[in-house]
PDB file of C-alpha atoms in Angstrom:
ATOM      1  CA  UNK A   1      30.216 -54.402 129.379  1.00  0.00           C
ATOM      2  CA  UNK A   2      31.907 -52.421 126.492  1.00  0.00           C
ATOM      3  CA  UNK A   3      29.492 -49.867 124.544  1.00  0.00           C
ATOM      4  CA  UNK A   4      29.896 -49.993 121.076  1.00  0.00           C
ATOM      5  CA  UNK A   5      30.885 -47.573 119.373  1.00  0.00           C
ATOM      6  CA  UNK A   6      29.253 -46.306 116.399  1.00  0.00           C
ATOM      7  CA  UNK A   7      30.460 -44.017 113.243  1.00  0.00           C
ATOM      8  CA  UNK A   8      28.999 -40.839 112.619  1.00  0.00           C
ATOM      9  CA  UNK A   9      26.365 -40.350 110.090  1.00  0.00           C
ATOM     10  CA  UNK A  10      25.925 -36.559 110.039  1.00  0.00           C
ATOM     11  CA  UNK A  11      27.688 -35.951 106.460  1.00  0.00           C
ATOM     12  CA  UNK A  12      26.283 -38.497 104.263  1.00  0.00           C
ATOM     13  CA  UNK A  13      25.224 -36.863 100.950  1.00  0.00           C
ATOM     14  CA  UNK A  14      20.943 -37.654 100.070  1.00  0.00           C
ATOM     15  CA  UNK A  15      22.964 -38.927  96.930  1.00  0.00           C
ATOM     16  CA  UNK A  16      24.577 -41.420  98.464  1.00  0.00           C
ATOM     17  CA  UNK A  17      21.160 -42.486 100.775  1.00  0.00           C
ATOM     18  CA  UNK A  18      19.043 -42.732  97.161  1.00  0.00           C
ATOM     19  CA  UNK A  19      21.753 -45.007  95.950  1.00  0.00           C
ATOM     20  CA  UNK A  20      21.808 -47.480  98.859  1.00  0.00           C
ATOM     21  CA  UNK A  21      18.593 -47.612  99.575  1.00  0.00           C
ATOM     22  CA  UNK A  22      17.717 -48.490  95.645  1.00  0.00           C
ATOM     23  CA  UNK A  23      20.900 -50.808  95.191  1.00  0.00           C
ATOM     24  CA  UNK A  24      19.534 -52.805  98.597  1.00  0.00           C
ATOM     25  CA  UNK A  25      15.811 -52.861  97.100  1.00  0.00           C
ATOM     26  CA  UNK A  26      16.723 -53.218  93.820  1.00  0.00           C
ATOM     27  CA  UNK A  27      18.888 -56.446  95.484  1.00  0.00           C
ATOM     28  CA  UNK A  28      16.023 -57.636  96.884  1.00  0.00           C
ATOM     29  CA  UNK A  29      13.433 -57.579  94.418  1.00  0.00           C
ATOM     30  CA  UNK A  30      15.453 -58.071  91.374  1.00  0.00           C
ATOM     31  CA  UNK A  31      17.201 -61.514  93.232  1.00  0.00           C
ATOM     32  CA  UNK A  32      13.276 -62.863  93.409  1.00  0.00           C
ATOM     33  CA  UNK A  33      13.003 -61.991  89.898  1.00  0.00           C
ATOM     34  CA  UNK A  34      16.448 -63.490  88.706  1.00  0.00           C
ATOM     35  CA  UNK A  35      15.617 -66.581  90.851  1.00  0.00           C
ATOM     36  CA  UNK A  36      12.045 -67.299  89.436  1.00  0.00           C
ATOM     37  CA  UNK A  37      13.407 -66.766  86.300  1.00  0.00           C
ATOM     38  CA  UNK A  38      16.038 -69.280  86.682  1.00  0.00           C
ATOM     39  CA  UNK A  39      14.112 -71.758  88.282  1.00  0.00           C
ATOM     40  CA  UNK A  40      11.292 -71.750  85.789  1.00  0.00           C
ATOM     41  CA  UNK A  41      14.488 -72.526  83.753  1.00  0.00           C
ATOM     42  CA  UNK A  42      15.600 -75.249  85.182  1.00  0.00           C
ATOM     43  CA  UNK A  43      12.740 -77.446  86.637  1.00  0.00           C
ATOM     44  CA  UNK A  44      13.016 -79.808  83.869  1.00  0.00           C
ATOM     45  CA  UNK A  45      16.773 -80.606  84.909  1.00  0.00           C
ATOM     46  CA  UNK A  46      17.683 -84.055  84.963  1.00  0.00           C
ATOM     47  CA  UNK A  47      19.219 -82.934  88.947  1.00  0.00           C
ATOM     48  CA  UNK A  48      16.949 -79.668  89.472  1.00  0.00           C
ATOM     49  CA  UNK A  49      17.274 -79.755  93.394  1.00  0.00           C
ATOM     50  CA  UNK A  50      21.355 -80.142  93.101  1.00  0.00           C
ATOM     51  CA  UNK A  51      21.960 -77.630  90.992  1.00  0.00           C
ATOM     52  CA  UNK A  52      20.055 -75.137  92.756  1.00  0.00           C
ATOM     53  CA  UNK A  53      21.973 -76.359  95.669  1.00  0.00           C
ATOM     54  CA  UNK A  54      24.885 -75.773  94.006  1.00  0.00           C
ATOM     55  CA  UNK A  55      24.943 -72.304  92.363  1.00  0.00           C
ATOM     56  CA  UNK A  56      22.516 -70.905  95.350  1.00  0.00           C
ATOM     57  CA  UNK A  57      25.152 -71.822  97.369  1.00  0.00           C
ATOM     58  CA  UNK A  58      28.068 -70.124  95.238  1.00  0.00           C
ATOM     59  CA  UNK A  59      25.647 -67.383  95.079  1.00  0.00           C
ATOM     60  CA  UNK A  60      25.099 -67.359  99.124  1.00  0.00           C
ATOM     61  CA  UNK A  61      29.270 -67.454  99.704  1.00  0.00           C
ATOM     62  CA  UNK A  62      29.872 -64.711  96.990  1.00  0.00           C
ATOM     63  CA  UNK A  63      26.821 -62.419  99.013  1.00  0.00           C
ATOM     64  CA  UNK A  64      28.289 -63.287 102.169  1.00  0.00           C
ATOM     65  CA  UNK A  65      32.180 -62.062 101.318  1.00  0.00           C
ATOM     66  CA  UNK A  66      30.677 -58.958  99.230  1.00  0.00           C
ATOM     67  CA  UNK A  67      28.634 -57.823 102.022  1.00  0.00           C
ATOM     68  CA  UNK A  68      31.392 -58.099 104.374  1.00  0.00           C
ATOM     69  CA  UNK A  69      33.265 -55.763 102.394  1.00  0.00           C
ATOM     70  CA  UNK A  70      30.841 -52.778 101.399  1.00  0.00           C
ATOM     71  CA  UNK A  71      29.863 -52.827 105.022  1.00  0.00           C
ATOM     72  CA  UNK A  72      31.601 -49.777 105.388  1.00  0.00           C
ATOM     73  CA  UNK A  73      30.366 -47.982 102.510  1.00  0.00           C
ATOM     74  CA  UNK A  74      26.580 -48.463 102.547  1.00  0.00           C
ATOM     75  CA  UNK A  75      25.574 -47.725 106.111  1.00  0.00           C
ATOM     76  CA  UNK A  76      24.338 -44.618 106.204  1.00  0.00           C
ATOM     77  CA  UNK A  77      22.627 -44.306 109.614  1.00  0.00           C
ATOM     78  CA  UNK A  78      23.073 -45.874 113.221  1.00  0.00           C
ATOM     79  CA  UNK A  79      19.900 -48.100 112.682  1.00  0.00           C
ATOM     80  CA  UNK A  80      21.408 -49.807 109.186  1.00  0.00           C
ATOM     81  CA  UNK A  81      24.330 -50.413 111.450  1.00  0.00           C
ATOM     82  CA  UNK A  82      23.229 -52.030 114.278  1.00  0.00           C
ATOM     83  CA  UNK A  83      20.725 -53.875 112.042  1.00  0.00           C
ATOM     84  CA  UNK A  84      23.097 -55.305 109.307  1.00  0.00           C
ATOM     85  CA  UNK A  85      22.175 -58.857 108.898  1.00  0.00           C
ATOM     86  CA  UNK A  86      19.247 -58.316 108.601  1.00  0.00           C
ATOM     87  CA  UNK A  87      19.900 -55.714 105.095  1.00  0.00           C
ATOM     88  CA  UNK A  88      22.460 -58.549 104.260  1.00  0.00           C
ATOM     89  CA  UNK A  89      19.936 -61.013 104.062  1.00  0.00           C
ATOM     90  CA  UNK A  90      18.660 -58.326 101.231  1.00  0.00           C
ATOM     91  CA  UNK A  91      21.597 -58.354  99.324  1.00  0.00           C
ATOM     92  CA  UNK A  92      22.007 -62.479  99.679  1.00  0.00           C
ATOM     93  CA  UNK A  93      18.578 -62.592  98.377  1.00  0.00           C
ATOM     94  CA  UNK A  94      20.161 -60.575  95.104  1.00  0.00           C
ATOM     95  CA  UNK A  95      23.354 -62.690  94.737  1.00  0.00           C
ATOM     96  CA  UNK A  96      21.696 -66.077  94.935  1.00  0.00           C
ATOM     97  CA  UNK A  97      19.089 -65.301  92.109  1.00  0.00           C
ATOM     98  CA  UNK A  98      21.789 -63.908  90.104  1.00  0.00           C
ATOM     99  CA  UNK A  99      24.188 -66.841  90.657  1.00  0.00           C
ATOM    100  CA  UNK A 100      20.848 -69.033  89.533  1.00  0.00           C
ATOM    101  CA  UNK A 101      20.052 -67.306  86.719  1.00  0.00           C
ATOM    102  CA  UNK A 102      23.976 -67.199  85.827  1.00  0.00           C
ATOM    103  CA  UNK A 103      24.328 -70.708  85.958  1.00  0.00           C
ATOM    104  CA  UNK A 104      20.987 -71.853  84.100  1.00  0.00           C
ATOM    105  CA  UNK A 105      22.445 -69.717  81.317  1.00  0.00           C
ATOM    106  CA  UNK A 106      25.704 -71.461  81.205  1.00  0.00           C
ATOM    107  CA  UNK A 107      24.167 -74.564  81.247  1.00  0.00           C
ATOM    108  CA  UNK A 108      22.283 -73.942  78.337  1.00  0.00           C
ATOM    109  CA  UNK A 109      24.959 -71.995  76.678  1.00  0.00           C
ATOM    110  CA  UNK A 110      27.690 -75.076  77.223  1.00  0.00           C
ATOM    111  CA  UNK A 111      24.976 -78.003  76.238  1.00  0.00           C
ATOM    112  CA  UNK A 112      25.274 -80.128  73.236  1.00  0.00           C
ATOM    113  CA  UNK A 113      21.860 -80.991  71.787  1.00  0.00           C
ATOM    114  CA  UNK A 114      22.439 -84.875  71.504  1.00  0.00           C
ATOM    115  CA  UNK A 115      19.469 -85.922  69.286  1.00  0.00           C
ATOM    116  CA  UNK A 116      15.715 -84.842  68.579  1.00  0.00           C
ATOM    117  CA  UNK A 117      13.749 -88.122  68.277  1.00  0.00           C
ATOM    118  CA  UNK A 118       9.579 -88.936  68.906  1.00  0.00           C
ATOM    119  CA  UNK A 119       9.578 -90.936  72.160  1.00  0.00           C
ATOM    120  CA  UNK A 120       6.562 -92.278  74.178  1.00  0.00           C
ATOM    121  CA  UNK A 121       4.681 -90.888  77.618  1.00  0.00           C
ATOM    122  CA  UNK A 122       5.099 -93.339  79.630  1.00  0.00           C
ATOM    123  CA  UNK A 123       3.132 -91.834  82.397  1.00  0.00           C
ATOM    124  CA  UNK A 124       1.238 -88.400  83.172  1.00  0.00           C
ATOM    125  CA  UNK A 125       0.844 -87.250  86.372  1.00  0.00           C
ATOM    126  CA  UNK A 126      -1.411 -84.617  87.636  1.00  0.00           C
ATOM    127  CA  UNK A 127      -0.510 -82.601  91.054  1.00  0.00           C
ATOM    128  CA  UNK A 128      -3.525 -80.723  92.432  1.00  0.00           C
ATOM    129  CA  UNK A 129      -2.253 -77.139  93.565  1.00  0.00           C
ATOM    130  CA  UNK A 130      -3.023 -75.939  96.588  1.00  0.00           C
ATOM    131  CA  UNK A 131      -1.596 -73.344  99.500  1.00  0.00           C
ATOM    132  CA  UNK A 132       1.579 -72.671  98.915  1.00  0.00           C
ATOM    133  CA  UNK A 133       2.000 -75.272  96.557  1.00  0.00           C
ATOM    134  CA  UNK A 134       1.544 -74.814  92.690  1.00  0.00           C
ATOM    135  CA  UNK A 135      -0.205 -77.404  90.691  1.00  0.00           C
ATOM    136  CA  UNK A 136       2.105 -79.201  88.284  1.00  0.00           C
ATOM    137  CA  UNK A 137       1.476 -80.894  85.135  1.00  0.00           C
ATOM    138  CA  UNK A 138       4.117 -83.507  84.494  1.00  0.00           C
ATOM    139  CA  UNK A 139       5.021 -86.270  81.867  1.00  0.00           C
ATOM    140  CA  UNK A 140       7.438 -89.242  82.420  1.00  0.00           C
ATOM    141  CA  UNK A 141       8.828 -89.806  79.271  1.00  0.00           C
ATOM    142  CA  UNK A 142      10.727 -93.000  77.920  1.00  0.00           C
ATOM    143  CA  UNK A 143      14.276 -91.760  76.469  1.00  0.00           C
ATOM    144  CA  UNK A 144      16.137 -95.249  75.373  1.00  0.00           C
ATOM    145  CA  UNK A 145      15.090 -96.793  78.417  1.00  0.00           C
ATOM    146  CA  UNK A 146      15.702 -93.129  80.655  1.00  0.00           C
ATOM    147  CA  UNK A 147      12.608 -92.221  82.150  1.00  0.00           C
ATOM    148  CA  UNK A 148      12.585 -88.951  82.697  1.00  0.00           C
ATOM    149  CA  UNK A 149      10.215 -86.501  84.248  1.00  0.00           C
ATOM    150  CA  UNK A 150       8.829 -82.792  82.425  1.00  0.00           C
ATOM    151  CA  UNK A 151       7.042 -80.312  83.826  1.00  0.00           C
ATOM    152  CA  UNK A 152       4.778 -78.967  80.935  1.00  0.00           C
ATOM    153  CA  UNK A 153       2.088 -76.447  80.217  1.00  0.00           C
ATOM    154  CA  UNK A 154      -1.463 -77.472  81.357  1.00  0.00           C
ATOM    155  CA  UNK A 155      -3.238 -77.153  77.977  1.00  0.00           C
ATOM    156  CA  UNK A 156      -0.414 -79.083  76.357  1.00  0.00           C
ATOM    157  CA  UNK A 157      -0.705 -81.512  79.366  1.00  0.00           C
ATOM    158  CA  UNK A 158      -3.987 -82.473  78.261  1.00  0.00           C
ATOM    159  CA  UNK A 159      -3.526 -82.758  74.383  1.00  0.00           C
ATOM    160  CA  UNK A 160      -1.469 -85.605  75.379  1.00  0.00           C
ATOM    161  CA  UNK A 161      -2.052 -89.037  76.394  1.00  0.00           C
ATOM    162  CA  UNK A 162      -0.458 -91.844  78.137  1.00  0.00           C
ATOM    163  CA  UNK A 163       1.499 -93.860  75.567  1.00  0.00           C
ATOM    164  CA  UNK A 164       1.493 -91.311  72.772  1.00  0.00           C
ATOM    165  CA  UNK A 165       4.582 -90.194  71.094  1.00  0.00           C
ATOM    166  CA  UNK A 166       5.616 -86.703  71.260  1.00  0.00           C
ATOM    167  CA  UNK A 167       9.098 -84.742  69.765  1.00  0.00           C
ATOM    168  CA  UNK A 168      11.967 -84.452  72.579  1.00  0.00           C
ATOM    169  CA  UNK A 169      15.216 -83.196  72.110  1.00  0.00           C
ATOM    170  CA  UNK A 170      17.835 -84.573  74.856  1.00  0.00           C
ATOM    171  CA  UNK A 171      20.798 -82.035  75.840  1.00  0.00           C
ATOM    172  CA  UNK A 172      23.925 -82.830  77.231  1.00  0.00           C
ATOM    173  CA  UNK A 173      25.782 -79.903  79.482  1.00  0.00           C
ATOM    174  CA  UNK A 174      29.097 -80.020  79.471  1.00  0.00           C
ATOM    175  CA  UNK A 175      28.838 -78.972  83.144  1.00  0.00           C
ATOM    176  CA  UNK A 176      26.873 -82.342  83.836  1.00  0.00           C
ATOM    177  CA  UNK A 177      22.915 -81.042  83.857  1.00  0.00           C
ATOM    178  CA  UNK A 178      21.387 -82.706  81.447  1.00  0.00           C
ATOM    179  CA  UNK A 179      17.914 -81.746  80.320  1.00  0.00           C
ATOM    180  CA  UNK A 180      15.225 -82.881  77.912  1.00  0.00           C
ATOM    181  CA  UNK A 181      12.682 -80.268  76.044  1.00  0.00           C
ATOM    182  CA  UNK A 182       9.546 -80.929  74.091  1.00  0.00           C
ATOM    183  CA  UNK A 183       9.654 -79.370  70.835  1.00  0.00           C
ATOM    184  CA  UNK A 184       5.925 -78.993  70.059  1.00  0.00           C
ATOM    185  CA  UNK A 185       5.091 -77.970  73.731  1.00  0.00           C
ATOM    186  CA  UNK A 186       3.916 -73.965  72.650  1.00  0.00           C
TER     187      UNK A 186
END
């Protein structure tokens, strides 16, 4: 068995330790904030689930290469070396928010609003929160025979009533999420 060898930390500048240490925690907490930004965003997606698939994943790949290559350049002691996934995980957590919150503002920027019309509720379902699970408010909404589902505000939620007619606008994306959005919802 081979020891491995490891690079010597004795002249890294305090400089240089304040700046990684905030870049990797500024990663961390500022992906959580990019990411609930962006999701809050894009719940109402017509594909919600796929396109945070998507641009997670882009976001995920793009962390992975990056981190690769800095590797050299942050580690500043012996224990951020031999514990390096675990401060890329960090710095994932930082490129797949931004990557979300990238793409949810692309999306909006390259949609078309289509039309603004008053359609009906067709349904209005109720989900009771609980641990770990947030309570949601929801409408299914008839769109020219497109039901489609909207998370909304509670208080708005209960203005409403099954069968009434309310003010949507329908988007098209040029990048193929579509979305809906209540105009009279704040």
């Amino acid at each position: 068995m081979t020891k491995q060898k490891f690079k010597s930390f004795d002249n890294v500048s305090r400089l240089k330790k304040i700046i990684v240490v905030t870049g990797i925690l500024f990663s961390l907490f500022g992906g959580i904030f990019m990411a609930i930004v962006a999701i809050d965003n894009f719940k109402n997606y017509d594909n919600p689930y796929l396109f945070g698939f998507i641009f997670g994943t882009i976001g995920l790949l793009t962390g992975l290469f990056i981190a690769r290559k800095i590797k050299s350049a942050i580690l500043i002691n012996q224990k951020m070396q031999q514990n390096y996934s675990q401060l890329t995980l960090f710095m994932l957590t930082g490129f797949i928010g931004l990557f979300l919150l990238i793409g949810q503002n692309a999306n909006t920027i390259l949609s078309n609003k289509e039309k603004c019309n008053n359609y009906a509720v067709s349904d209005k379902i109720f989900r009771k929160g609980g641990f770990r699970r947030a309570e949601l408010n929801i409408f299914v909404i008839n769109v020219d025979g497109v039901y489609h589902r909207y998370i909304t505000k509670p208080n708005y939620w209960h203005t409403i009533s099954t069968g009434q007619r309310i003010a949507v606008c329908v988007y098209k994306s040029k990048i193929g999420f579509n979305y809906i959005k209540l105009t009279n919802e704040n």
